[in-house]
CSV table of C-alpha atoms in Angstrom, one decimal:
chain,number,residue,atom,x,y,z
A,183,MET,CA,95.0,80.1,90.1
A,184,ILE,CA,97.4,83.1,90.3
A,185,SER,CA,95.7,84.6,87.2
A,186,ARG,CA,92.3,84.6,88.9
A,187,GLU,CA,93.7,86.0,92.2
A,188,ALA,CA,95.8,88.7,90.5
A,189,ALA,CA,92.8,89.9,88.5
A,190,LEU,CA,90.5,89.7,91.5
A,191,PHE,CA,92.8,91.5,93.9
A,192,SER,CA,93.9,94.2,91.5
A,193,GLY,CA,90.3,95.1,90.9
A,194,ALA,CA,89.6,95.2,94.6
A,195,PHE,CA,92.7,96.9,96.0
A,196,ASP,CA,94.9,99.9,95.2
A,197,PHE,CA,98.1,98.0,95.7
A,198,VAL,CA,98.7,94.3,95.3
A,199,PHE,CA,102.0,92.5,95.9
A,200,THR,CA,103.0,89.0,94.9
A,201,THR,CA,106.1,87.2,96.1
A,202,GLY,CA,107.9,84.2,94.6
A,203,GLY,CA,107.3,82.1,91.6
A,204,VAL,CA,109.7,83.9,89.2
A,205,GLY,CA,112.6,81.3,89.0
A,206,PRO,CA,113.7,78.9,86.3
A,207,THR,CA,111.7,75.8,87.2
A,208,HIS,CA,108.3,74.4,86.1
A,209,ASP,CA,106.5,75.7,89.1
A,210,ASP,CA,107.6,79.3,88.7
A,211,ILE,CA,104.4,80.5,87.0
A,212,THR,CA,103.9,84.0,88.5
A,213,MET,CA,104.8,85.9,85.4
A,214,SER,CA,102.8,83.8,83.0
A,215,GLY,CA,99.9,83.9,85.4
A,216,ILE,CA,99.9,87.6,85.7
A,217,ALA,CA,100.2,88.1,81.9
A,218,LYS,CA,97.2,85.8,81.5
A,219,ALA,CA,95.2,87.7,84.2
A,220,PHE,CA,95.6,90.9,82.2
A,221,GLY,CA,95.4,89.5,78.7
A,222,VAL,CA,98.9,90.3,77.6
A,223,GLN,CA,101.8,88.3,76.1
A,224,LEU,CA,104.8,87.1,78.1
A,225,ILE,CA,107.9,88.6,76.6
A,226,ARG,CA,111.6,88.6,77.3
A,227,HIS,CA,112.4,92.0,78.8
A,228,PRO,CA,115.6,93.4,77.2
A,229,VAL,CA,117.0,94.6,80.5
A,230,LEU,CA,116.6,91.2,82.1
A,231,GLU,CA,117.8,89.4,79.0
A,232,ARG,CA,121.0,91.5,78.9
A,233,THR,CA,121.5,91.2,82.6
A,234,PHE,CA,121.3,87.4,82.6
A,235,HIS,CA,123.5,87.1,79.6
A,236,GLU,CA,126.1,89.3,81.4
A,237,ARG,CA,125.7,87.4,84.6
A,238,TYR,CA,125.7,83.8,83.3
A,239,GLY,CA,127.6,84.1,80.0
A,240,LYS,CA,127.4,80.8,78.1
A,241,ALA,CA,125.5,79.2,81.0
A,242,ALA,CA,122.5,81.4,80.2
A,243,ASN,CA,120.4,78.5,79.0
A,244,ASP,CA,116.6,78.4,78.4
A,245,ALA,CA,115.9,77.9,82.1
A,246,ILE,CA,117.9,81.0,83.0
A,247,MET,CA,116.3,83.0,80.2
A,248,LYS,CA,112.8,82.0,81.5
A,249,MET,CA,113.5,84.4,84.3
A,250,ALA,CA,113.8,87.2,81.7
A,251,GLU,CA,110.1,86.7,80.8
A,252,VAL,CA,107.6,89.3,82.1
A,253,PRO,CA,104.2,90.5,81.1
A,254,GLU,CA,104.4,92.7,78.0
A,255,GLY,CA,104.6,96.4,79.2
A,256,ALA,CA,106.1,95.5,82.6
A,257,GLU,CA,108.5,97.9,84.3
A,258,ILE,CA,111.7,96.7,85.8
A,259,VAL,CA,112.2,98.9,88.9
A,260,GLU,CA,115.7,98.0,90.1
A,261,PHE,CA,117.8,95.2,91.3
A,262,GLY,CA,119.2,96.9,94.3
A,263,THR,CA,121.0,94.2,96.3
A,264,ASN,CA,118.8,91.5,94.8
A,265,ASN,CA,119.6,88.9,92.2
A,266,PHE,CA,116.2,89.7,90.6
A,267,PRO,CA,114.5,93.0,90.4
A,268,LEU,CA,111.1,94.2,91.5
A,269,VAL,CA,108.8,94.0,88.4
A,270,VAL,CA,105.7,96.1,88.2
A,271,PHE,CA,102.8,95.3,85.9
A,272,LYS,CA,99.6,96.5,87.5
A,273,ILE,CA,100.8,94.7,90.6
A,274,PHE,CA,104.1,94.6,92.4
A,275,ILE,CA,106.0,91.3,91.6
A,276,PHE,CA,108.7,90.5,94.2
A,277,PRO,CA,111.1,87.6,93.4
A,278,TRP,CA,110.7,85.5,96.5
A,279,HIS,CA,108.4,84.9,99.5
A,280,SER,CA,110.6,86.6,102.1
A,281,ALA,CA,111.0,89.8,100.0
A,282,LEU,CA,108.7,91.8,102.1
A,283,SER,CA,109.8,90.6,105.5
A,284,ALA,CA,113.5,90.9,104.6
A,285,GLY,CA,113.2,94.6,103.9
A,286,LYS,CA,113.3,94.2,100.1
A,287,ILE,CA,110.4,96.6,99.6
A,288,HIS,CA,112.8,99.5,99.4
A,289,PRO,CA,113.0,99.7,95.6
A,290,CYS,CA,109.4,100.7,95.4
A,291,ARG,CA,109.0,102.9,98.6
A,292,GLU,CA,109.2,106.1,96.6
A,293,ARG,CA,106.0,105.1,94.7
A,294,PHE,CA,104.1,105.4,98.0
A,295,ARG,CA,105.4,108.7,99.1
A,296,THR,CA,102.9,111.5,99.0
A,297,SER,CA,103.1,115.1,99.5
A,298,GLU,CA,103.1,116.3,103.1
A,299,PHE,CA,99.9,116.6,105.1
A,300,PHE,CA,99.3,119.5,107.5
A,301,VAL,CA,97.3,118.7,110.6
A,302,LYS,CA,95.8,120.8,113.4
A,303,ARG,CA,93.7,119.8,116.4
A,304,ILE,CA,91.2,121.9,118.3
A,305,TYR,CA,90.4,120.7,121.8
A,306,LEU,CA,87.0,121.8,122.9
A,307,ARG,CA,85.0,121.7,126.1
A,308,ALA,CA,81.5,121.1,124.6
A,309,ASN,CA,79.2,118.4,123.2
A,310,GLU,CA,79.3,117.6,119.5
A,311,ALA,CA,75.7,118.7,119.1
A,312,ASP,CA,76.7,122.2,120.4
A,313,ILE,CA,79.2,122.7,117.6
A,314,ALA,CA,77.7,120.6,114.7
A,315,ALA,CA,76.1,123.5,112.8
A,316,ILE,CA,79.2,125.7,113.0
A,317,LEU,CA,81.5,122.8,112.0
A,318,ASN,CA,79.2,121.7,109.2
A,319,ALA,CA,79.1,125.2,107.8
A,320,VAL,CA,82.9,125.5,107.8
A,321,VAL,CA,83.3,122.1,106.2
A,322,GLU,CA,80.9,123.0,103.4
A,323,LYS,CA,83.0,126.0,102.5
A,324,ASN,CA,86.4,124.4,102.7
A,325,GLU,CA,86.6,121.4,100.3
A,326,CYS,CA,90.4,121.2,100.4
A,327,VAL,CA,90.4,120.5,104.1
A,328,THR,CA,89.3,117.3,105.8
A,329,PHE,CA,87.7,117.7,109.2
A,330,GLY,CA,87.0,115.1,111.9
A,331,SER,CA,85.1,115.4,115.1
A,332,TYR,CA,85.9,113.0,117.9
A,333,PRO,CA,84.1,112.8,121.3
A,334,ILE,CA,86.4,112.1,124.2
A,335,LEU,CA,84.8,110.4,127.2
A,336,GLY,CA,86.0,110.7,130.8
A,337,ASN,CA,88.2,113.8,130.3
A,338,ASP,CA,87.7,116.8,132.5
A,339,ASP,CA,89.7,119.2,130.4
A,340,TYR,CA,88.0,118.7,127.0
A,341,GLN,CA,85.2,116.5,125.5
A,342,ILE,CA,85.9,116.9,121.7
A,343,ILE,CA,88.9,116.9,119.5
A,344,VAL,CA,88.3,118.5,116.1
A,345,THR,CA,91.0,117.7,113.5
A,346,ALA,CA,91.7,119.6,110.3
A,347,GLU,CA,94.1,118.3,107.7
A,348,SER,CA,95.1,119.4,104.2
A,349,LYS,CA,98.0,119.1,101.8
A,350,ILE,CA,97.7,122.9,101.3
A,351,ARG,CA,99.0,124.8,104.4
A,352,ALA,CA,97.3,128.0,103.4
A,353,ASP,CA,93.9,126.3,103.1
A,354,LEU,CA,94.3,124.6,106.4
A,355,HIS,CA,95.1,127.9,108.2
A,356,LYS,CA,92.2,129.8,106.5
A,357,SER,CA,89.6,127.2,107.4
A,358,LEU,CA,91.0,126.8,110.9
A,359,GLU,CA,90.8,130.6,111.5
A,360,GLU,CA,87.3,130.6,110.2
A,361,LEU,CA,86.3,127.8,112.5
A,362,LEU,CA,88.0,129.4,115.5
A,363,GLN,CA,86.3,132.7,114.9
A,364,LYS,CA,82.8,131.1,114.8
A,365,LEU,CA,83.2,128.8,117.8
A,366,PRO,CA,82.3,130.3,121.2
A,367,GLN,CA,85.7,131.3,122.7
A,368,ASP,CA,84.9,129.9,126.2
A,369,ILE,CA,84.8,126.3,124.8
A,370,ILE,CA,88.2,126.4,123.2
A,371,VAL,CA,90.8,124.7,125.4
A,372,LYS,CA,93.8,124.6,123.0
A,373,VAL,CA,94.9,124.4,119.4
A,374,ALA,CA,97.8,122.1,118.6
């Protein structure tokens, strides 16, 4: 079951998280299921093997060492304050069901950090049809900037908010200046 779901979801979504099923008992089948889903072997990860030997000493029996098994090629992110680390192999494998709700996602948060986005908004007193040709021309010339046009109903001050966003500040300012120069000045309420 987990094999099918892991393969299905990883093909459909950018990020997939599993929780639980990585312990020493017969029903802890997450690691083997994920290995099967992606056609790789289940191996003992040297970091986990060493950690469990250090932690349990002579009590590190086969059941304990079962927890050192991960899909071949898996990455051990970190233990943090957990007894078991976050494991990443195409999907994020958390050790227990409450991992996400208990704030245990911190070991992987840096993976989701992106560079800063720069955003500007232009508030206009006009109809979208009045500015469409101007906006479309600016959009066509500025591929590094994403524009949006949003009609606002029931507002006496402005009827459209045009957004411009980019990861490159200079591109944002250049395209924004171009748009502001082409728009009729009497419809511009404010730029924020």
